[in-house]
Coordinates of C-alpha atoms in Angstrom, one line a residue:
Chain K
M1 CA -157.6 136.1 -146.4
K2 CA -161.1 135.1 -145.6
T3 CA -162.3 135.1 -149.1
S4 CA -159.5 132.7 -150.2
D5 CA -160.5 130.4 -147.4
E6 CA -164.1 130.5 -148.5
I7 CA -163.2 129.8 -152.0
T8 CA -161.2 126.7 -151.1
A9 CA -164.1 125.5 -148.9
D10 CA -166.5 126.0 -151.7
D11 CA -164.3 124.3 -154.2
S12 CA -163.9 121.2 -152.2
T13 CA -166.4 119.3 -154.2
L14 CA -165.1 120.6 -157.5
E15 CA -161.6 119.8 -156.5
N16 CA -162.7 116.4 -155.6
T17 CA -164.1 115.7 -159.1
Q18 CA -160.9 117.1 -160.6
D19 CA -159.0 114.7 -158.4
N20 CA -161.0 111.9 -159.9
V21 CA -160.3 113.1 -163.4
E22 CA -156.6 113.1 -162.6
S23 CA -156.7 109.7 -161.1
N24 CA -157.2 107.9 -164.3
K25 CA -154.2 105.8 -163.5
P26 CA -154.9 103.0 -161.0
S27 CA -153.5 104.7 -158.0
A28 CA -156.8 105.6 -156.2
N29 CA -156.6 106.5 -152.6
Y30 CA -158.9 104.1 -150.9
A31 CA -159.0 106.0 -147.6
E32 CA -160.0 109.1 -149.5
I33 CA -162.8 107.3 -151.2
I34 CA -164.2 106.0 -147.9
Y35 CA -164.0 109.4 -146.3
N36 CA -165.6 111.0 -149.3
G37 CA -168.5 108.6 -149.4
I38 CA -169.3 108.6 -145.8
W39 CA -168.7 112.1 -144.7
K40 CA -167.0 114.8 -146.9
N41 CA -169.0 114.2 -150.0
N42 CA -172.0 112.4 -148.6
P43 CA -174.6 112.2 -151.3
A44 CA -177.5 113.0 -149.0
L45 CA -175.9 115.7 -146.7
V46 CA -173.5 117.5 -149.0
Q47 CA -174.4 116.7 -152.6
L48 CA -178.1 116.8 -151.7
L49 CA -178.8 114.2 -154.4
G50 CA -181.7 111.7 -154.3
L51 CA -183.8 114.0 -152.2
C52 CA -187.0 112.8 -153.6
P53 CA -187.0 109.2 -152.3
M54 CA -185.1 110.4 -149.3
L55 CA -187.9 112.8 -148.2
A56 CA -190.7 110.6 -149.3
V57 CA -190.0 107.2 -147.7
T58 CA -188.1 107.9 -144.6
S59 CA -191.1 107.8 -142.3
T60 CA -189.8 104.7 -140.5
V61 CA -186.5 102.9 -140.0
V62 CA -187.6 99.9 -142.0
N63 CA -188.7 101.9 -145.1
A64 CA -185.5 103.9 -145.0
L65 CA -183.3 100.8 -144.6
G66 CA -185.2 99.0 -147.4
L67 CA -184.7 101.8 -149.9
G68 CA -181.2 102.5 -148.6
L69 CA -180.2 98.8 -149.3
A70 CA -181.8 98.8 -152.7
T71 CA -179.9 102.0 -153.6
L72 CA -176.7 100.7 -152.3
V73 CA -176.9 97.5 -154.4
V74 CA -177.8 99.4 -157.5
L75 CA -175.0 101.9 -156.9
V76 CA -172.3 99.2 -156.4
G77 CA -173.6 97.2 -159.4
S78 CA -173.8 100.2 -161.7
N79 CA -170.4 101.5 -160.7
I80 CA -168.8 98.1 -161.4
A81 CA -170.5 97.7 -164.7
V82 CA -169.8 101.3 -165.8
S83 CA -166.2 100.9 -164.8
L84 CA -165.9 97.7 -166.8
I85 CA -167.1 99.3 -170.0
R86 CA -165.5 102.7 -169.5
N87 CA -163.0 102.3 -172.3
Y88 CA -165.5 100.9 -174.9
V89 CA -168.3 103.5 -174.8
A90 CA -168.1 106.6 -176.9
D91 CA -168.5 109.8 -175.1
A92 CA -171.6 110.8 -177.0
V93 CA -173.6 107.8 -175.9
R94 CA -172.2 107.3 -172.5
L95 CA -175.1 108.8 -170.5
P96 CA -177.8 106.6 -172.2
A97 CA -175.6 103.6 -171.7
F98 CA -175.2 104.4 -168.0
V99 CA -178.9 104.9 -167.6
M100 CA -179.6 101.5 -169.3
I101 CA -177.2 99.9 -166.9
I102 CA -178.7 101.5 -163.9
A103 CA -182.2 100.7 -165.1
S104 CA -181.3 97.0 -165.5
F105 CA -179.9 96.9 -162.0
T106 CA -183.0 98.6 -160.6
T107 CA -185.2 96.1 -162.4
C108 CA -183.2 93.3 -160.7
I109 CA -183.6 94.9 -157.3
E110 CA -187.3 95.5 -157.9
L111 CA -187.9 91.9 -158.8
I112 CA -185.9 90.6 -155.9
M113 CA -187.8 92.8 -153.5
Q114 CA -191.0 91.7 -155.1
A115 CA -190.0 88.1 -154.5
Y116 CA -188.6 88.3 -150.9
T117 CA -190.0 91.4 -149.2
Y118 CA -193.3 91.9 -151.0
E119 CA -195.0 94.0 -148.3
L120 CA -192.1 96.4 -148.2
Y121 CA -192.0 96.5 -151.9
Q122 CA -195.7 97.6 -151.8
I123 CA -195.0 100.2 -149.2
L124 CA -192.0 101.7 -151.0
G125 CA -194.1 101.6 -154.2
I126 CA -193.0 103.9 -157.0
F127 CA -189.8 104.9 -155.2
I128 CA -188.1 101.6 -156.1
P129 CA -188.4 102.0 -159.9
L130 CA -187.5 105.7 -159.3
I131 CA -184.0 104.6 -158.1
V132 CA -183.2 104.8 -161.8
T133 CA -183.5 108.6 -161.6
N134 CA -181.6 109.0 -158.4
C135 CA -179.0 111.5 -159.4
A136 CA -176.5 110.2 -156.9
I137 CA -176.2 107.0 -158.9
L138 CA -175.8 108.6 -162.3
G139 CA -173.5 111.2 -160.8
R140 CA -171.2 108.5 -159.4
A141 CA -171.2 106.6 -162.6
D142 CA -170.2 109.6 -164.7
A143 CA -167.9 111.4 -162.2
F144 CA -166.1 108.4 -160.8
A145 CA -166.8 105.0 -162.3
S146 CA -166.3 106.0 -165.9
R147 CA -162.8 107.2 -165.1
N148 CA -161.6 104.7 -162.6
P149 CA -160.7 101.0 -162.5
V150 CA -163.2 98.4 -161.2
L151 CA -162.0 98.1 -157.6
P152 CA -162.0 101.7 -156.7
S153 CA -165.3 102.2 -158.4
A154 CA -166.9 99.4 -156.5
L155 CA -165.6 100.8 -153.2
D156 CA -166.8 104.2 -154.2
G157 CA -170.2 102.9 -155.0
F158 CA -170.3 101.0 -151.8
M159 CA -169.2 103.9 -149.6
M160 CA -171.5 106.4 -151.4
G161 CA -174.4 104.0 -150.9
L162 CA -173.5 103.5 -147.3
G163 CA -173.3 107.2 -146.7
F164 CA -176.7 107.6 -148.4
M165 CA -178.2 104.7 -146.4
A166 CA -176.8 106.0 -143.1
I167 CA -178.5 109.3 -143.6
L168 CA -181.7 107.7 -144.7
V169 CA -181.8 105.5 -141.6
A170 CA -180.9 108.4 -139.3
L171 CA -183.7 110.4 -140.8
G172 CA -186.1 107.5 -140.6
A173 CA -185.2 106.8 -137.0
M174 CA -185.7 110.5 -136.2
R175 CA -189.1 110.7 -137.8
E176 CA -190.3 107.3 -136.4
L177 CA -189.2 108.3 -132.9
I178 CA -190.8 111.7 -133.0
G179 CA -193.8 110.7 -135.1
Q180 CA -194.8 107.4 -133.4
G181 CA -192.6 107.1 -130.4
T182 CA -191.2 103.8 -131.5
L183 CA -188.0 102.5 -133.2
F184 CA -187.5 99.5 -135.5
S185 CA -191.2 98.7 -135.9
D186 CA -192.2 96.3 -138.6
M187 CA -188.7 95.1 -139.1
Q188 CA -190.1 91.7 -140.1
L189 CA -190.9 93.2 -143.5
L190 CA -187.2 93.2 -144.2
F191 CA -185.7 90.5 -141.9
G192 CA -188.4 87.9 -141.7
D193 CA -190.2 86.6 -138.7
A194 CA -187.2 86.7 -136.5
A195 CA -187.5 90.5 -136.3
V196 CA -191.1 90.6 -135.1
H197 CA -190.0 91.5 -131.6
W198 CA -187.5 94.1 -132.6
K199 CA -190.0 96.9 -132.2
W200 CA -188.9 99.1 -129.4
T201 CA -191.6 101.3 -127.9
V202 CA -189.6 104.2 -126.6
F203 CA -192.4 106.3 -125.2
E204 CA -195.5 104.6 -123.8
S205 CA -198.9 106.0 -124.6
Y206 CA -197.4 108.5 -127.1
P207 CA -199.6 110.8 -129.1
N208 CA -198.7 110.4 -132.8
V209 CA -197.1 113.5 -134.1
L210 CA -198.4 113.4 -137.6
F211 CA -196.2 116.4 -138.6
A212 CA -193.0 114.3 -138.3
V213 CA -194.6 111.5 -140.3
L214 CA -195.7 113.7 -143.1
P215 CA -193.2 115.1 -145.7
P216 CA -192.7 118.6 -144.0
G217 CA -191.1 116.7 -141.1
A218 CA -188.6 115.2 -143.5
F219 CA -187.5 118.6 -144.7
I220 CA -187.0 119.8 -141.2
G221 CA -185.3 116.6 -140.1
L222 CA -182.9 116.8 -143.1
G223 CA -182.2 120.4 -142.4
L224 CA -181.3 119.6 -138.8
L225 CA -179.0 116.7 -140.0
I226 CA -177.2 119.1 -142.4
A227 CA -176.9 121.7 -139.7
G228 CA -175.5 119.1 -137.4
K229 CA -172.9 118.0 -140.0
N230 CA -171.9 121.6 -140.7
Y231 CA -171.5 122.2 -136.9
L232 CA -169.2 119.2 -136.5
D233 CA -167.2 120.2 -139.5
E234 CA -166.9 123.8 -138.2
R235 CA -165.7 122.5 -134.8
E236 CA -163.2 120.2 -136.4
K237 CA -161.8 123.2 -138.4
K238 CA -161.6 125.3 -135.3
R239 CA -159.8 122.5 -133.5
L240 CA -157.3 122.1 -136.3
A241 CA -156.7 125.8 -136.4
A242 CA -156.1 125.9 -132.6
E243 CA -153.7 123.1 -132.9
K244 CA -151.8 124.9 -135.7
A245 CA -151.7 128.0 -133.6
K246 CA -150.3 126.1 -130.6
E247 CA -147.5 124.7 -132.8
G248 CA -146.5 128.2 -133.4
P249 CA -145.7 129.9 -136.7
S250 CA -144.4 127.7 -139.4
T251 CA -140.6 127.3 -139.5
S252 CA -140.0 128.8 -142.9
K253 CA -140.0 132.5 -142.5
R254 CA -139.9 134.8 -145.4
V255 CA -139.4 138.4 -145.1
R256 CA -142.3 140.4 -146.4
V257 CA -141.6 143.8 -147.8
T258 CA -145.1 144.9 -148.7
G259 CA -148.6 144.4 -147.3
Q260 CA -149.7 143.9 -143.7
V261 CA -147.5 141.9 -141.4
S262 CA -149.7 139.6 -139.4
Chain M
M1 CA -170.1 167.0 -136.1
A2 CA -173.6 165.6 -136.4
L3 CA -175.5 167.8 -138.7
L4 CA -178.8 166.1 -138.8
R5 CA -179.9 163.0 -137.1
I6 CA -182.7 161.4 -139.0
T7 CA -184.0 157.9 -138.5
S8 CA -186.8 156.1 -140.2
P9 CA -189.9 157.9 -139.0
H10 CA -191.9 154.7 -138.7
T11 CA -189.5 153.0 -136.3
Q12 CA -188.8 155.8 -133.9
R13 CA -191.9 157.6 -132.9
A14 CA -191.2 159.1 -129.5
G15 CA -191.2 156.3 -127.0
H16 CA -192.7 153.8 -129.4
R17 CA -190.2 151.1 -129.2
T18 CA -190.7 147.5 -130.2
S19 CA -191.5 146.5 -126.7
W20 CA -194.2 149.2 -126.4
V21 CA -195.8 148.0 -129.6
M22 CA -195.8 144.4 -128.5
Q23 CA -197.2 145.3 -125.1
M24 CA -200.0 147.2 -126.6
V25 CA -200.9 144.3 -128.9
I26 CA -200.9 142.0 -125.8
L27 CA -203.1 144.5 -124.0
A28 CA -205.5 144.7 -126.9
T29 CA -206.2 141.0 -126.7
I30 CA -207.5 141.4 -123.1
P31 CA -211.2 142.0 -124.1
G32 CA -211.1 138.8 -126.2
I33 CA -209.4 136.8 -123.3
V34 CA -212.0 138.0 -120.9
V35 CA -214.9 137.0 -123.1
Q36 CA -213.3 133.6 -123.9
T37 CA -212.8 133.0 -120.2
W38 CA -216.3 134.0 -119.4
L39 CA -217.7 131.7 -122.1
F40 CA -215.4 128.7 -122.1
G41 CA -214.0 128.6 -118.6
W42 CA -210.5 129.0 -117.0
G43 CA -208.8 126.9 -119.7
T44 CA -207.8 129.9 -121.8
L45 CA -206.1 131.6 -118.9
I46 CA -204.2 128.4 -117.9
N47 CA -203.2 128.0 -121.6
L48 CA -201.9 131.5 -121.6
M49 CA -199.7 130.8 -118.5
V50 CA -198.4 127.6 -120.0
A51 CA -197.7 129.3 -123.3
C52 CA -195.9 132.3 -121.8
V53 CA -193.7 130.1 -119.7
A54 CA -192.9 127.9 -122.7
A55 CA -192.2 130.9 -124.9
L56 CA -189.9 132.6 -122.5
A57 CA -188.0 129.3 -121.8
S58 CA -187.6 128.4 -125.4
E59 CA -186.7 131.9 -126.5
A60 CA -184.0 132.1 -123.7
A61 CA -182.7 128.7 -124.6
I62 CA -182.4 129.3 -128.4
L63 CA -180.9 132.8 -127.8
A64 CA -178.3 131.2 -125.6
V65 CA -177.5 128.6 -128.3
R66 CA -177.3 131.4 -130.9
R67 CA -175.1 133.4 -128.5
R68 CA -177.3 136.5 -128.6
A69 CA -178.1 138.8 -125.7
V70 CA -180.8 136.9 -123.9
S71 CA -182.3 139.5 -121.6
F72 CA -182.2 142.2 -124.3
F73 CA -184.3 140.1 -126.7
L74 CA -186.6 138.7 -124.0
K75 CA -187.5 142.3 -123.1
D76 CA -188.9 143.1 -126.5
Y77 CA -192.1 141.1 -125.5
S78 CA -192.3 139.5 -129.0
A79 CA -192.0 136.0 -127.6
L80 CA -194.7 136.8 -125.1
L81 CA -197.0 138.2 -127.9
T82 CA -196.6 134.9 -129.8
A83 CA -197.4 133.0 -126.7
V84 CA -200.5 135.1 -126.0
L85 CA -201.8 134.8 -129.6
L86 CA -201.3 131.0 -129.5
G87 CA -202.8 130.7 -126.0
V88 CA -206.1 132.3 -127.1
A89 CA -206.1 130.4 -130.5
L90 CA -205.7 126.9 -129.0
P91 CA -208.8 125.2 -127.6
P92 CA -209.4 126.0 -124.0
A93 CA -208.8 122.6 -122.5
V94 CA -206.1 121.4 -124.8
P95 CA -203.4 119.2 -123.0
W96 CA -200.4 121.2 -121.9
W97 CA -198.0 119.4 -124.3
V98 CA -199.9 120.6 -127.3
T99 CA -199.5 124.2 -126.2
V100 CA -195.8 123.7 -125.4
T101 CA -195.2 122.0 -128.8
A102 CA -196.9 124.8 -130.6
V103 CA -195.1 127.6 -128.7
S104 CA -191.7 126.2 -128.8
F105 CA -192.0 125.3 -132.5
A106 CA -193.2 128.8 -133.2
I107 CA -190.3 130.4 -131.3
I108 CA -187.5 128.1 -132.2
F109 CA -188.3 127.0 -135.8
A110 CA -190.5 129.7 -137.2
K111 CA -188.7 132.7 -135.6
Q112 CA -185.2 132.1 -134.3
L113 CA -183.9 129.7 -137.0
Y114 CA -184.7 132.3 -139.6
G115 CA -182.7 134.9 -137.7
G116 CA -185.0 136.2 -134.9
L117 CA -187.6 138.9 -134.8
G118 CA -187.8 140.8 -138.0
N119 CA -186.4 138.0 -140.2
N120 CA -189.2 135.5 -140.0
P121 CA -191.0 135.1 -143.4
F122 CA -194.0 133.4 -141.7
N123 CA -196.1 134.4 -138.8
P124 CA -194.6 132.4 -135.9
A125 CA -197.9 132.0 -134.0
M126 CA -199.7 130.6 -137.0
V127 CA -196.8 128.2 -137.8
G128 CA -197.1 126.8 -134.3
Y129 CA -200.8 126.6 -134.7
A130 CA -200.6 124.8 -138.0
I131 CA -198.1 122.3 -136.7
V132 CA -200.3 121.2 -133.8
L133 CA -203.4 121.3 -136.0
V134 CA -201.8 118.9 -138.5
S135 CA -200.1 116.8 -135.8
F136 CA -202.8 116.4 -133.2
P137 CA -206.2 116.6 -134.8
V138 CA -208.1 115.1 -131.9
P139 CA -207.2 117.4 -129.1
M140 CA -207.3 120.4 -131.4
S141 CA -210.9 119.8 -132.3
Q142 CA -212.1 119.7 -128.7
W143 CA -213.5 123.2 -128.1
I144 CA -215.4 123.8 -124.9
G145 CA -219.0 124.5 -125.6
V146 CA -221.3 127.1 -124.1
H147 CA -222.9 125.8 -120.9
E148 CA -226.4 126.0 -122.2
L149 CA -225.8 123.4 -124.9
V150 CA -223.2 120.9 -123.7
A151 CA -224.3 117.6 -122.1
S152 CA -223.1 118.5 -118.6
G153 CA -224.8 121.9 -118.7
N154 CA -221.8 123.6 -117.1
T155 CA -218.5 125.1 -118.0
L156 CA -215.3 123.5 -116.6
S157 CA -214.4 124.6 -113.1
F158 CA -210.9 125.8 -112.4
M159 CA -209.8 122.5 -110.9
Q160 CA -211.4 120.6 -113.8
S161 CA -209.6 122.8 -116.3
L162 CA -206.3 122.1 -114.5
Q163 CA -207.0 118.4 -114.6
A164 CA -207.9 118.5 -118.3
I165 CA -204.8 120.4 -119.2
F166 CA -202.2 118.7 -117.0
H167 CA -203.5 115.3 -116.6
Q168 CA -206.7 113.9 -118.1
L169 CA -210.3 114.5 -117.7
P170 CA -212.5 111.5 -118.6
V171 CA -215.7 113.5 -118.7
I172 CA -214.2 116.1 -121.0
D173 CA -216.6 115.0 -123.8
S174 CA -219.6 116.2 -121.9
Y175 CA -218.1 119.7 -121.9
T176 CA -217.0 120.0 -125.5
M177 CA -219.0 120.4 -128.6
A178 CA -218.4 121.3 -132.3
T179 CA -217.8 125.0 -133.0
P180 CA -220.3 126.6 -135.3
L181 CA -217.9 126.4 -138.2
D182 CA -217.2 122.8 -137.5
G183 CA -220.9 122.0 -137.2
F184 CA -221.6 123.8 -140.5
K185 CA -218.8 122.1 -142.2
H186 CA -220.2 118.7 -141.3
K187 CA -223.9 119.4 -141.9
D188 CA -223.5 116.8 -144.7
L189 CA -226.7 116.6 -146.7
L190 CA -228.7 119.1 -144.7
D191 CA -229.5 122.4 -146.3
S192 CA -228.5 125.5 -144.3
E193 CA -231.8 126.3 -142.9
T194 CA -232.4 122.8 -141.4
A195 CA -228.8 122.8 -140.2
F196 CA -229.3 126.0 -138.3
A197 CA -232.5 124.7 -136.9
S198 CA -231.4 121.3 -135.9
L199 CA -227.6 121.0 -135.3
P200 CA -226.6 121.8 -131.7
A201 CA -223.4 123.6 -132.8
L202 CA -225.5 126.1 -134.8
Q203 CA -228.0 127.0 -132.1
A204 CA -228.4 130.6 -131.2
A205 CA -226.4 130.2 -127.9
S206 CA -223.5 128.7 -129.7
V207 CA -223.4 131.1 -132.6
N208 CA -223.9 134.0 -130.2
S209 CA -221.0 133.0 -128.0
W210 CA -218.7 133.2 -131.0
L211 CA -220.3 136.5 -131.9
W212 CA -219.2 137.9 -128.5
V213 CA -215.7 136.5 -128.9
N214 CA -215.4 138.2 -132.3
L215 CA -216.9 141.5 -131.0
A216 CA -214.3 141.5 -128.2
Y217 CA -211.4 141.1 -130.7
L218 CA -213.0 143.7 -132.9
I219 CA -212.9 146.2 -130.0
G220 CA -209.3 145.3 -129.3
G221 CA -208.4 145.6 -132.9
L222 CA -210.1 149.0 -133.2
G223 CA -208.0 150.0 -130.2
L224 CA -204.8 149.0 -132.1
I225 CA -205.9 151.1 -135.1
A226 CA -206.7 154.1 -132.8
L227 CA -203.2 153.8 -131.3
R228 CA -201.9 153.7 -134.9
I229 CA -200.1 150.4 -134.3
I230 CA -201.8 148.8 -137.2
T231 CA -203.4 150.5 -140.2
W232 CA -206.9 149.9 -141.3
H233 CA -205.9 148.4 -144.6
T234 CA -205.2 144.8 -143.7
P235 CA -208.2 144.1 -141.5
V236 CA -210.6 145.9 -143.8
A237 CA -209.3 143.9 -146.8
V238 CA -209.5 140.6 -145.0
L239 CA -213.0 141.2 -143.7
G240 CA -214.1 142.8 -147.0
A241 CA -212.9 139.9 -149.1
L242 CA -214.5 137.4 -146.7
F243 CA -217.7 139.4 -146.9
V244 CA -217.7 139.6 -150.7
M245 CA -216.8 135.9 -151.1
S246 CA -219.4 134.7 -148.7
G247 CA -222.0 137.2 -150.0
V248 CA -221.5 136.2 -153.6
F249 CA -221.6 132.5 -152.9
H250 CA -224.6 132.9 -150.6
L251 CA -226.5 134.7 -153.4
V252 CA -225.6 131.9 -155.8
D253 CA -226.5 129.1 -153.5
M254 CA -228.7 130.0 -150.6
D255 CA -229.4 126.5 -149.5
Q256 CA -225.9 125.3 -148.9
T257 CA -224.0 128.3 -147.8
A258 CA -224.0 130.5 -144.7
T259 CA -224.7 134.2 -144.6
P260 CA -221.8 136.7 -144.7
W261 CA -222.8 137.8 -141.2
F262 CA -222.2 134.2 -140.0
H263 CA -218.8 134.1 -141.6
L264 CA -217.7 137.5 -140.2
T265 CA -218.8 136.8 -136.7
T266 CA -217.6 133.2 -136.1
G267 CA -214.4 131.4 -135.9
A268 CA -211.2 133.4 -135.9
A269 CA -212.4 136.0 -138.4
M270 CA -211.9 139.2 -136.3
F271 CA -208.9 137.7 -134.3
G272 CA -207.2 136.8 -137.6
A273 CA -208.0 140.1 -139.4
F274 CA -206.8 142.4 -136.6
F275 CA -204.2 140.4 -134.7
I276 CA -202.7 137.8 -137.0
A277 CA -202.8 139.3 -140.5
T278 CA -201.4 142.6 -139.3
D279 CA -198.1 141.1 -138.1
P280 CA -195.6 143.8 -139.3
V281 CA -192.9 141.3 -140.0
S282 CA -194.5 138.7 -142.2
S283 CA -197.2 140.9 -143.9
C284 CA -196.9 143.5 -146.7
T285 CA -195.4 146.9 -146.1
S286 CA -197.0 149.3 -148.5
N287 CA -200.7 150.3 -148.1
K288 CA -201.6 149.0 -151.5
G289 CA -199.7 145.8 -150.7
K290 CA -201.6 145.4 -147.5
L291 CA -204.9 145.7 -149.3
I292 CA -203.9 142.9 -151.7
Y293 CA -202.4 140.8 -149.0
G294 CA -205.5 141.1 -146.8
A295 CA -207.9 140.4 -149.6
G296 CA -205.9 137.3 -150.4
I297 CA -206.3 136.1 -146.8
G298 CA -210.0 136.8 -146.8
V299 CA -210.5 134.9 -150.1
L300 CA -208.4 132.0 -148.8
I301 CA -210.3 131.9 -145.5
Y302 CA -213.6 131.5 -147.3
I303 CA -212.1 128.9 -149.7
I304 CA -210.8 126.8 -146.9
R305 CA -214.0 127.2 -144.8
A306 CA -216.2 126.2 -147.8
W307 CA -214.3 123.6 -149.6
G308 CA -211.2 122.8 -147.6
G309 CA -210.4 120.1 -145.1
Y310 CA -210.5 122.3 -142.0
P311 CA -213.4 124.2 -140.4
D312 CA -211.5 127.4 -140.2
G313 CA -208.8 128.7 -142.5
V314 CA -207.2 131.7 -140.9
A315 CA -203.9 130.0 -140.1
F316 CA -203.4 128.5 -143.5
G317 CA -204.7 131.5 -145.3
V318 CA -202.2 133.7 -143.4
L319 CA -199.3 131.3 -144.0
L320 CA -200.1 131.1 -147.7
M321 CA -200.2 134.8 -148.1
N322 CA -197.0 135.1 -146.1
F323 CA -195.4 133.3 -149.0
A324 CA -196.7 135.9 -151.4
A325 CA -196.0 139.0 -149.3
P326 CA -192.5 139.7 -150.7
L327 CA -193.8 139.4 -154.2
I328 CA -196.7 141.7 -153.5
D329 CA -194.4 144.2 -151.9
Y330 CA -192.2 144.1 -154.9
Y331 CA -195.0 145.0 -157.2
T332 CA -196.6 147.7 -155.0
Q333 CA -193.8 150.0 -154.2
P334 CA -195.1 153.5 -153.5
R335 CA -193.8 156.4 -155.5
A336 CA -190.5 157.6 -154.1
Y337 CA -190.2 161.3 -153.5
G338 CA -188.6 163.0 -156.5
H339 CA -189.7 160.3 -159.0
K340 CA -192.5 160.8 -161.4
K341 CA -194.2 157.5 -160.8
A342 CA -193.9 154.5 -158.7
K343 CA -191.5 151.7 -159.6
S344 CA -193.5 148.6 -160.2
G345 CA -192.3 145.2 -161.2
L346 CA -189.1 144.0 -162.8
K347 CA -187.7 145.9 -165.8
V348 CA -185.3 143.9 -167.8
G349 CA -182.2 145.9 -168.3
G350 CA -183.3 148.4 -165.7
D351 CA -181.2 149.7 -162.8
H352 CA -180.9 146.3 -161.1

């Protein structure tokens, strides 16, 4: 019994892609897409894709938000573009084509950030061009956008990007709070002069905990976030099981002649 | 009908339970604690108190979260041992929150998150130490100096120690000085001889104070060997490798390096060799493995002391070799009874 449960749990991601394969017809379930992107199939917490920028730049909220937004825009754009050309690209060249599309969107974002948020662009450095190699984006292009119409693909890109950004910001907030005792410092880099006073010093005269600012802190922070998600999932599963048990055994009763009677 | 009750001989010597081993190791640190208190004031003892309270509290809390038997695991003294090792390793007047951070991180993250005592791949005390060393470089570099050499000419009184640890002591700078290793690391362009003649941290009083500390831990460590809690392999390999490394490089370049004697009797050399490297959980198991593991630590200590970013390298040396310990164990399995020769390494298509 237990093993079959485990197998279904493990297969949830696989099943999901199979769903996508099957849903070539334009009957995509939007609620499912939203739930997948934000929670069930979250690129950062479940698929563990795009870890490199995620661990490297999430030392403050503003860095995380900047990279999260950039990734979100690229993800939506590439999903739409890939979905548009999905019927015209031969299978053999589809991956290079996708990478070209993603690269052009990344270049756009890079130039935009260079124009409007130059300091943030400098802080994020190499990790903006590296969005091209973010597996989450190529993964969504290949697994979803190349098999679905434009609207579901755009929504999928948006929700996956949102899920990724949410975790980035959560990790950034965690590390900034533990590392420097502040939140939302330097938000003017992204939102202009209006945001100069957004900085919230949570702890006065706080000794900087360099460990949280340095990359090892990101690993531990991400580990804690994943553990938190698993804990919530587990609790939800238990709650559902308890509810089911309360309802009593299912109405259709079949007579078993072999095996254990539970 | 029980025909023969055999348990592993190494785990069940009569009366020698985990708690007994841990208690003996704690007792063996007493000479070192006494000497440290005598030389550097009450801070060490206050640190120990803070560390023990923090260790018991965080161990109890995390055990409760993990739904394990709290009192059963608290009674094995392993949390207290981690606390004691950290308490003596941290600088004597370090603020209380540094100690609490180190201890709780060691217990919660380095030990319990991996599954508790016996499952931790890294030495918890050294993980805690490395975390605070990386995070708070300033308080971690404030060692109390010997009273002959510091500006105030005194060690901290009990009240001053309390003030330094729990509040703030503005005059703390007149009680602290660089340790010999720190002084030697930052001798910059001076050659060794001038450095030993001129730098305050390298004066006889300062160097001798660390000699006493190391001798005290050597005595405690020899006691552990006599009680057969640790074997001689790891400490001898650590100290031997440190001796060989420092000896070779001293012969090559007399002007810029310190003598092997200096390296063996300063910093955490003895403490690391006898109390840290011999942790039964995170070190190697077989005797040959222990020799390799210890030698690796000794080499790393010298490398970090001579060319690394920190004055002493015991913590990082031990942590790095902890990574390698499973691999070393894999390649140094002793010959099993009934087999012609020892199994060593991976054989493709073998019985795995």
